[in-house]
Each structure stands twice: as structure tokens, then as C-alpha cells.
Short mmCIF file of N, CA and C in Angstrom, two decimals:
data_model
loop_
_atom_site.label_atom_id
_atom_site.label_comp_id
_atom_site.label_asym_id
_atom_site.label_seq_id
_atom_site.Cartn_x
_atom_site.Cartn_y
_atom_site.Cartn_z
N MET A 1 8.13 4.60 -16.64
CA MET A 1 6.88 3.93 -16.37
C MET A 1 6.94 3.27 -14.99
N THR A 2 5.89 3.40 -14.25
CA THR A 2 5.77 2.79 -12.94
C THR A 2 4.77 1.65 -13.02
N VAL A 3 5.09 0.55 -12.39
CA VAL A 3 4.19 -0.60 -12.36
C VAL A 3 3.58 -0.68 -10.97
N ARG A 4 2.24 -0.78 -10.94
CA ARG A 4 1.53 -0.96 -9.67
C ARG A 4 0.69 -2.23 -9.77
N VAL A 5 0.80 -3.05 -8.76
CA VAL A 5 0.04 -4.30 -8.72
C VAL A 5 -0.62 -4.42 -7.36
N GLU A 6 -1.89 -4.78 -7.36
CA GLU A 6 -2.62 -5.05 -6.12
C GLU A 6 -3.22 -6.44 -6.23
N ARG A 7 -3.15 -7.17 -5.14
CA ARG A 7 -3.74 -8.50 -5.11
C ARG A 7 -4.24 -8.75 -3.70
N THR A 8 -5.45 -9.29 -3.60
CA THR A 8 -6.05 -9.61 -2.31
C THR A 8 -6.40 -11.08 -2.30
N PHE A 9 -6.16 -11.71 -1.16
CA PHE A 9 -6.59 -13.10 -1.00
C PHE A 9 -7.05 -13.32 0.42
N GLU A 10 -7.85 -14.36 0.59
CA GLU A 10 -8.41 -14.71 1.90
C GLU A 10 -7.75 -15.98 2.40
N LEU A 11 -7.49 -16.02 3.69
CA LEU A 11 -6.92 -17.21 4.32
C LEU A 11 -7.78 -17.63 5.51
N PRO A 12 -8.05 -18.93 5.65
CA PRO A 12 -8.82 -19.40 6.80
C PRO A 12 -7.92 -19.56 8.03
N ALA A 13 -7.39 -18.44 8.48
CA ALA A 13 -6.48 -18.44 9.64
C ALA A 13 -6.63 -17.12 10.38
N GLU A 14 -6.37 -17.17 11.68
CA GLU A 14 -6.44 -15.95 12.48
C GLU A 14 -5.37 -14.96 12.03
N ARG A 15 -5.70 -13.69 12.18
CA ARG A 15 -4.80 -12.63 11.73
C ARG A 15 -3.42 -12.73 12.39
N ASP A 16 -3.35 -13.06 13.66
CA ASP A 16 -2.05 -13.16 14.33
C ASP A 16 -1.16 -14.24 13.71
N ARG A 17 -1.77 -15.33 13.26
CA ARG A 17 -0.99 -16.40 12.61
C ARG A 17 -0.44 -15.92 11.27
N VAL A 18 -1.29 -15.23 10.50
CA VAL A 18 -0.84 -14.70 9.20
C VAL A 18 0.23 -13.64 9.43
N TRP A 19 0.05 -12.81 10.46
CA TRP A 19 1.02 -11.76 10.77
C TRP A 19 2.39 -12.36 11.08
N SER A 20 2.43 -13.53 11.70
CA SER A 20 3.73 -14.14 12.03
C SER A 20 4.55 -14.37 10.77
N PHE A 21 3.91 -14.61 9.65
CA PHE A 21 4.62 -14.74 8.37
C PHE A 21 4.95 -13.36 7.82
N ILE A 22 3.96 -12.50 7.72
CA ILE A 22 4.13 -11.17 7.10
C ILE A 22 5.17 -10.34 7.85
N ALA A 23 5.25 -10.48 9.16
CA ALA A 23 6.17 -9.68 9.96
C ALA A 23 7.63 -10.09 9.77
N ASP A 24 7.87 -11.23 9.17
CA ASP A 24 9.23 -11.73 8.98
C ASP A 24 9.71 -11.35 7.58
N PRO A 25 10.65 -10.39 7.46
CA PRO A 25 11.06 -9.94 6.14
C PRO A 25 11.69 -11.04 5.29
N GLU A 26 12.35 -11.99 5.91
CA GLU A 26 12.93 -13.09 5.12
C GLU A 26 11.84 -13.99 4.55
N LYS A 27 10.81 -14.26 5.34
CA LYS A 27 9.71 -15.07 4.83
C LYS A 27 9.00 -14.37 3.68
N ARG A 28 8.92 -13.03 3.75
CA ARG A 28 8.30 -12.28 2.64
C ARG A 28 9.17 -12.30 1.40
N ALA A 29 10.49 -12.31 1.57
CA ALA A 29 11.40 -12.23 0.43
C ALA A 29 11.58 -13.56 -0.28
N ARG A 30 11.72 -14.64 0.46
CA ARG A 30 12.08 -15.94 -0.12
C ARG A 30 11.14 -16.43 -1.23
N PRO A 31 9.82 -16.22 -1.15
CA PRO A 31 8.95 -16.72 -2.23
C PRO A 31 9.11 -15.98 -3.56
N ILE A 32 9.74 -14.81 -3.55
CA ILE A 32 9.92 -14.04 -4.78
C ILE A 32 10.98 -14.75 -5.62
N SER A 33 10.61 -15.16 -6.83
CA SER A 33 11.49 -16.03 -7.62
C SER A 33 12.83 -15.41 -7.99
N VAL A 34 12.90 -14.09 -8.07
CA VAL A 34 14.17 -13.46 -8.46
C VAL A 34 15.08 -13.18 -7.27
N VAL A 35 14.60 -13.43 -6.04
CA VAL A 35 15.44 -13.23 -4.86
C VAL A 35 16.41 -14.40 -4.76
N ASP A 36 17.69 -14.06 -4.88
CA ASP A 36 18.77 -15.04 -4.88
C ASP A 36 19.29 -15.29 -3.46
N ASP A 37 19.27 -14.25 -2.64
CA ASP A 37 19.75 -14.35 -1.27
C ASP A 37 19.13 -13.21 -0.47
N PHE A 38 19.29 -13.30 0.84
CA PHE A 38 18.65 -12.34 1.74
C PHE A 38 19.53 -12.19 2.97
N GLU A 39 19.67 -10.95 3.43
CA GLU A 39 20.47 -10.69 4.64
C GLU A 39 19.75 -9.66 5.50
N LYS A 40 19.40 -10.04 6.71
CA LYS A 40 18.80 -9.09 7.66
C LYS A 40 19.92 -8.20 8.19
N THR A 41 19.75 -6.89 8.09
CA THR A 41 20.82 -5.96 8.48
C THR A 41 20.48 -5.14 9.72
N GLY A 42 19.24 -5.22 10.18
CA GLY A 42 18.81 -4.48 11.36
C GLY A 42 17.40 -4.91 11.73
N GLU A 43 16.85 -4.29 12.76
CA GLU A 43 15.51 -4.68 13.21
C GLU A 43 14.47 -4.52 12.11
N HIS A 44 14.56 -3.46 11.33
CA HIS A 44 13.60 -3.21 10.25
C HIS A 44 14.29 -2.97 8.91
N THR A 45 15.51 -3.50 8.74
CA THR A 45 16.22 -3.33 7.48
C THR A 45 16.78 -4.67 7.02
N ALA A 46 16.93 -4.79 5.70
CA ALA A 46 17.47 -6.01 5.11
C ALA A 46 17.99 -5.70 3.72
N THR A 47 18.80 -6.60 3.21
CA THR A 47 19.26 -6.51 1.82
C THR A 47 18.74 -7.73 1.08
N TRP A 48 18.04 -7.48 -0.02
CA TRP A 48 17.59 -8.54 -0.91
C TRP A 48 18.58 -8.57 -2.07
N TYR A 49 19.05 -9.73 -2.42
CA TYR A 49 19.91 -9.90 -3.59
C TYR A 49 19.08 -10.56 -4.67
N VAL A 50 18.92 -9.87 -5.79
CA VAL A 50 18.05 -10.37 -6.85
C VAL A 50 18.82 -10.53 -8.16
N ARG A 51 18.33 -11.45 -8.96
CA ARG A 51 18.82 -11.66 -10.33
C ARG A 51 17.62 -11.50 -11.25
N LEU A 52 17.61 -10.41 -11.99
CA LEU A 52 16.52 -10.15 -12.92
C LEU A 52 16.88 -10.69 -14.30
N PRO A 53 16.01 -11.48 -14.90
CA PRO A 53 16.30 -12.06 -16.21
C PRO A 53 16.02 -11.07 -17.35
N ILE A 54 16.77 -9.97 -17.34
CA ILE A 54 16.65 -8.99 -18.42
C ILE A 54 18.04 -8.69 -18.95
N PRO A 55 18.15 -8.41 -20.25
CA PRO A 55 19.47 -8.30 -20.89
C PRO A 55 20.41 -7.24 -20.31
N VAL A 56 19.89 -6.10 -19.86
CA VAL A 56 20.78 -5.03 -19.42
C VAL A 56 21.39 -5.27 -18.04
N ILE A 57 20.90 -6.30 -17.34
CA ILE A 57 21.43 -6.60 -16.01
C ILE A 57 22.00 -8.01 -16.05
N ASP A 58 23.31 -8.12 -15.97
CA ASP A 58 23.93 -9.44 -16.04
C ASP A 58 24.61 -9.82 -14.73
N ARG A 59 24.12 -9.23 -13.65
CA ARG A 59 24.73 -9.52 -12.35
C ARG A 59 23.65 -9.48 -11.27
N ARG A 60 24.05 -9.92 -10.10
CA ARG A 60 23.16 -9.88 -8.95
C ARG A 60 23.07 -8.43 -8.45
N VAL A 61 21.87 -8.01 -8.09
CA VAL A 61 21.64 -6.63 -7.65
C VAL A 61 21.22 -6.65 -6.18
N ALA A 62 21.85 -5.78 -5.39
CA ALA A 62 21.48 -5.63 -3.98
C ALA A 62 20.40 -4.57 -3.86
N ILE A 63 19.32 -4.92 -3.18
CA ILE A 63 18.24 -3.97 -2.92
C ILE A 63 18.18 -3.76 -1.42
N GLU A 64 18.47 -2.55 -0.99
CA GLU A 64 18.44 -2.21 0.44
C GLU A 64 17.00 -1.90 0.82
N THR A 65 16.44 -2.69 1.73
CA THR A 65 15.04 -2.50 2.11
C THR A 65 14.92 -2.02 3.55
N GLU A 66 13.87 -1.25 3.76
CA GLU A 66 13.58 -0.75 5.10
C GLU A 66 12.08 -0.77 5.31
N GLU A 67 11.66 -1.31 6.44
CA GLU A 67 10.25 -1.25 6.80
C GLU A 67 9.98 0.17 7.30
N THR A 68 9.20 0.92 6.53
CA THR A 68 8.95 2.32 6.87
C THR A 68 7.74 2.48 7.78
N THR A 69 6.82 1.53 7.72
CA THR A 69 5.67 1.52 8.62
C THR A 69 5.48 0.09 9.10
N PHE A 70 5.40 -0.09 10.41
CA PHE A 70 5.27 -1.42 11.00
C PHE A 70 4.24 -1.32 12.10
N ASP A 71 3.02 -1.81 11.84
CA ASP A 71 1.90 -1.68 12.77
C ASP A 71 1.29 -3.06 13.04
N PRO A 72 1.91 -3.83 13.94
CA PRO A 72 1.44 -5.20 14.22
C PRO A 72 0.05 -5.20 14.85
N PRO A 73 -0.75 -6.17 14.55
CA PRO A 73 -0.64 -7.22 13.54
C PRO A 73 -1.45 -6.86 12.29
N ARG A 74 -1.36 -5.63 11.86
CA ARG A 74 -2.24 -5.14 10.82
C ARG A 74 -1.56 -4.74 9.52
N TYR A 75 -0.38 -4.09 9.60
CA TYR A 75 0.14 -3.45 8.39
C TYR A 75 1.66 -3.34 8.43
N VAL A 76 2.27 -3.60 7.28
CA VAL A 76 3.69 -3.31 7.11
C VAL A 76 3.88 -2.73 5.71
N GLU A 77 4.72 -1.71 5.65
CA GLU A 77 5.13 -1.12 4.37
C GLU A 77 6.64 -1.13 4.36
N PHE A 78 7.21 -1.52 3.21
CA PHE A 78 8.66 -1.46 3.09
C PHE A 78 9.03 -0.77 1.79
N VAL A 79 10.21 -0.16 1.80
CA VAL A 79 10.74 0.49 0.62
C VAL A 79 12.08 -0.15 0.32
N GLY A 80 12.28 -0.52 -0.94
CA GLY A 80 13.56 -1.08 -1.38
C GLY A 80 14.19 -0.18 -2.42
N ARG A 81 15.49 0.06 -2.27
CA ARG A 81 16.21 0.95 -3.20
C ARG A 81 17.45 0.26 -3.73
N SER A 82 17.68 0.45 -5.03
CA SER A 82 18.90 -0.07 -5.65
C SER A 82 19.22 0.80 -6.86
N LYS A 83 20.31 0.44 -7.54
CA LYS A 83 20.69 1.18 -8.74
C LYS A 83 19.74 0.91 -9.90
N VAL A 84 18.98 -0.20 -9.84
CA VAL A 84 18.12 -0.55 -10.97
C VAL A 84 16.64 -0.29 -10.74
N MET A 85 16.22 -0.13 -9.47
CA MET A 85 14.80 0.09 -9.21
C MET A 85 14.57 0.59 -7.80
N ARG A 86 13.34 1.07 -7.63
CA ARG A 86 12.81 1.40 -6.31
C ARG A 86 11.49 0.66 -6.20
N VAL A 87 11.28 -0.02 -5.10
CA VAL A 87 10.05 -0.78 -4.90
C VAL A 87 9.43 -0.40 -3.56
N VAL A 88 8.11 -0.27 -3.56
CA VAL A 88 7.36 -0.06 -2.32
C VAL A 88 6.38 -1.22 -2.23
N GLY A 89 6.42 -1.93 -1.11
CA GLY A 89 5.51 -3.04 -0.89
C GLY A 89 4.69 -2.80 0.36
N GLU A 90 3.42 -3.18 0.29
CA GLU A 90 2.53 -3.05 1.44
C GLU A 90 1.75 -4.35 1.62
N HIS A 91 1.61 -4.76 2.87
CA HIS A 91 0.77 -5.90 3.23
C HIS A 91 -0.15 -5.43 4.35
N GLU A 92 -1.45 -5.54 4.11
CA GLU A 92 -2.43 -5.11 5.10
C GLU A 92 -3.35 -6.29 5.42
N LEU A 93 -3.51 -6.57 6.72
CA LEU A 93 -4.30 -7.72 7.16
C LEU A 93 -5.60 -7.24 7.81
N HIS A 94 -6.71 -7.87 7.40
CA HIS A 94 -8.03 -7.54 7.94
C HIS A 94 -8.68 -8.81 8.46
N GLU A 95 -9.19 -8.75 9.68
CA GLU A 95 -9.93 -9.89 10.22
C GLU A 95 -11.27 -10.00 9.49
N THR A 96 -11.65 -11.24 9.18
CA THR A 96 -12.95 -11.51 8.57
C THR A 96 -13.63 -12.62 9.37
N ASP A 97 -14.89 -12.89 9.06
CA ASP A 97 -15.59 -13.97 9.75
C ASP A 97 -14.94 -15.32 9.48
N GLU A 98 -14.33 -15.47 8.30
CA GLU A 98 -13.72 -16.74 7.92
C GLU A 98 -12.22 -16.80 8.21
N GLY A 99 -11.61 -15.72 8.63
CA GLY A 99 -10.16 -15.73 8.88
C GLY A 99 -9.54 -14.36 8.66
N THR A 100 -8.71 -14.27 7.61
CA THR A 100 -7.96 -13.03 7.36
C THR A 100 -7.96 -12.71 5.87
N ARG A 101 -8.21 -11.45 5.54
CA ARG A 101 -8.05 -10.95 4.18
C ARG A 101 -6.70 -10.25 4.12
N VAL A 102 -5.89 -10.62 3.14
CA VAL A 102 -4.55 -10.04 2.97
C VAL A 102 -4.56 -9.18 1.72
N GLU A 103 -4.33 -7.88 1.89
CA GLU A 103 -4.24 -6.95 0.76
C GLU A 103 -2.77 -6.65 0.53
N ASN A 104 -2.32 -6.87 -0.71
CA ASN A 104 -0.93 -6.66 -1.09
C ASN A 104 -0.87 -5.59 -2.17
N ARG A 105 0.02 -4.64 -2.02
CA ARG A 105 0.22 -3.60 -3.02
C ARG A 105 1.72 -3.44 -3.25
N PHE A 106 2.10 -3.42 -4.51
CA PHE A 106 3.50 -3.22 -4.87
C PHE A 106 3.59 -2.17 -5.96
N THR A 107 4.57 -1.28 -5.83
CA THR A 107 4.87 -0.29 -6.85
C THR A 107 6.35 -0.41 -7.17
N VAL A 108 6.66 -0.56 -8.46
CA VAL A 108 8.05 -0.70 -8.90
C VAL A 108 8.36 0.42 -9.89
N ASP A 109 9.40 1.18 -9.59
CA ASP A 109 9.93 2.20 -10.50
C ASP A 109 11.28 1.71 -10.98
N GLY A 110 11.36 1.35 -12.25
CA GLY A 110 12.63 0.88 -12.81
C GLY A 110 13.51 2.02 -13.23
N LYS A 111 14.81 1.82 -13.09
CA LYS A 111 15.78 2.83 -13.51
C LYS A 111 16.53 2.40 -14.76
N LEU A 112 16.30 1.16 -15.20
CA LEU A 112 16.93 0.63 -16.41
C LEU A 112 15.85 0.03 -17.31
N PRO A 113 16.10 0.01 -18.62
CA PRO A 113 15.10 -0.56 -19.53
C PRO A 113 14.82 -2.03 -19.20
N GLY A 114 13.56 -2.39 -19.24
CA GLY A 114 13.18 -3.77 -19.03
C GLY A 114 12.73 -4.11 -17.63
N VAL A 115 13.09 -3.30 -16.64
CA VAL A 115 12.76 -3.62 -15.25
C VAL A 115 11.24 -3.58 -15.04
N GLU A 116 10.60 -2.47 -15.45
CA GLU A 116 9.15 -2.38 -15.27
C GLU A 116 8.43 -3.43 -16.09
N ARG A 117 8.89 -3.64 -17.32
CA ARG A 117 8.25 -4.63 -18.19
C ARG A 117 8.29 -6.01 -17.54
N TYR A 118 9.44 -6.36 -16.95
CA TYR A 118 9.56 -7.66 -16.27
C TYR A 118 8.53 -7.76 -15.14
N PHE A 119 8.46 -6.75 -14.29
CA PHE A 119 7.55 -6.81 -13.15
C PHE A 119 6.09 -6.72 -13.58
N LYS A 120 5.81 -5.98 -14.63
CA LYS A 120 4.43 -5.92 -15.12
C LYS A 120 3.97 -7.31 -15.54
N ARG A 121 4.84 -8.07 -16.19
CA ARG A 121 4.49 -9.42 -16.65
C ARG A 121 4.50 -10.45 -15.53
N ASN A 122 5.30 -10.24 -14.49
CA ASN A 122 5.55 -11.30 -13.51
C ASN A 122 5.11 -11.02 -12.08
N MET A 123 4.67 -9.82 -11.76
CA MET A 123 4.38 -9.49 -10.36
C MET A 123 3.21 -10.29 -9.81
N ASP A 124 2.18 -10.54 -10.61
CA ASP A 124 1.06 -11.31 -10.09
C ASP A 124 1.51 -12.72 -9.70
N GLU A 125 2.38 -13.31 -10.50
CA GLU A 125 2.93 -14.63 -10.16
C GLU A 125 3.72 -14.57 -8.85
N GLN A 126 4.47 -13.48 -8.64
CA GLN A 126 5.24 -13.35 -7.41
C GLN A 126 4.31 -13.24 -6.19
N LEU A 127 3.20 -12.53 -6.34
CA LEU A 127 2.24 -12.43 -5.24
C LEU A 127 1.55 -13.77 -4.99
N GLN A 128 1.32 -14.54 -6.04
CA GLN A 128 0.79 -15.89 -5.86
C GLN A 128 1.79 -16.76 -5.09
N ASN A 129 3.08 -16.56 -5.37
CA ASN A 129 4.12 -17.29 -4.63
C ASN A 129 4.08 -16.95 -3.14
N ILE A 130 3.85 -15.68 -2.83
CA ILE A 130 3.76 -15.27 -1.42
C ILE A 130 2.55 -15.94 -0.76
N GLU A 131 1.41 -15.91 -1.45
CA GLU A 131 0.22 -16.57 -0.88
C GLU A 131 0.50 -18.05 -0.64
N ALA A 132 1.10 -18.73 -1.61
CA ALA A 132 1.39 -20.16 -1.46
C ALA A 132 2.35 -20.40 -0.29
N ALA A 133 3.33 -19.52 -0.12
CA ALA A 133 4.29 -19.67 0.98
C ALA A 133 3.61 -19.48 2.33
N ILE A 134 2.68 -18.53 2.42
CA ILE A 134 1.94 -18.34 3.68
C ILE A 134 1.12 -19.58 3.98
N ARG A 135 0.42 -20.08 2.96
CA ARG A 135 -0.39 -21.29 3.16
C ARG A 135 0.47 -22.46 3.63
N GLU A 136 1.62 -22.63 3.00
CA GLU A 136 2.51 -23.72 3.39
C GLU A 136 3.02 -23.53 4.82
N ASP A 137 3.43 -22.31 5.14
CA ASP A 137 3.97 -22.00 6.47
C ASP A 137 2.93 -22.27 7.56
N LEU A 138 1.67 -21.97 7.26
CA LEU A 138 0.60 -22.13 8.25
C LEU A 138 -0.11 -23.49 8.16
N GLY A 139 0.28 -24.31 7.17
CA GLY A 139 -0.34 -25.62 7.02
C GLY A 139 -1.76 -25.56 6.49
N ILE A 140 -2.02 -24.59 5.59
CA ILE A 140 -3.35 -24.41 5.01
C ILE A 140 -3.32 -24.92 3.57
N GLU A 141 -4.25 -25.78 3.21
CA GLU A 141 -4.32 -26.27 1.84
C GLU A 141 -4.92 -25.20 0.94
N ALA A 142 -4.48 -25.21 -0.31
CA ALA A 142 -4.98 -24.23 -1.29
C ALA A 142 -6.40 -24.53 -1.71
#
């Protein structure tokens, strides 16, 4: 089973300001509650270390991520691969009269039981965490 989640939100900020957050892979990773640590390994690559609260995984998992499409200040797509899952994340920024619309899309393919179920139940909360982190980073009240 594959889990797909899309979430869009509006921010009263210029697209370039929002892009400064989205373009930073560590800033994108830190708000995700299961991310335990993060290591930038290249210009467009990083390793996310996650702890998933599911019974079949009792250790920290390294997810090797790569930004496969990077089109400033509009769009970034990244792919993360590990022994337990494959994730594709997309962030697309659109200028609006009031600021910026942020479209987020995530697809998770689990390789172990429970991975998709966890993300199906929790991915919307993780995207809310990203929105809150952007607002905090830019000094925007919710």
C-alpha cells in the first residue's frame, strides 16, 4: 500500500522568504517528529535519521535523501530511500495577492508492516509541523 498526502496552506509572506525555508533541507526535516537527527552529505543530498514508533522497527533508520528537482524559488522534489521505506516529497510555491501558497505532496511506500499505516495516520500532523516551523522561522503568527 502506498500513502499519498497533499496539503496546501497560505502564508502572508513573499515567495522568496518562504523559499529560504523550503530550500534548506535541514529546516524541512527538523519539524518532522520522527526525525531524530540530520546530516547534510552534499549540495543536494542528506541523511535523515528517523525513529518510527512501530513494533517491527526497534532502531534508528537512516534515510538517504536527494533533491531530484530544484527550481528556485518555485519547486523542490526530494526522494528518500531506506530499508524500510521510500518517500517522495514535493514543495511547490505560488505567488498570490496575499503572499504565498505552499503546496505539499508526499508519497510513502513502506517496505515493512506498519510503515504506511503510521504515515497514513500521522502525515497530516507532520505537514502541520512544517507549516508551523515556517511561520516561526519567518515570524508569522498562526
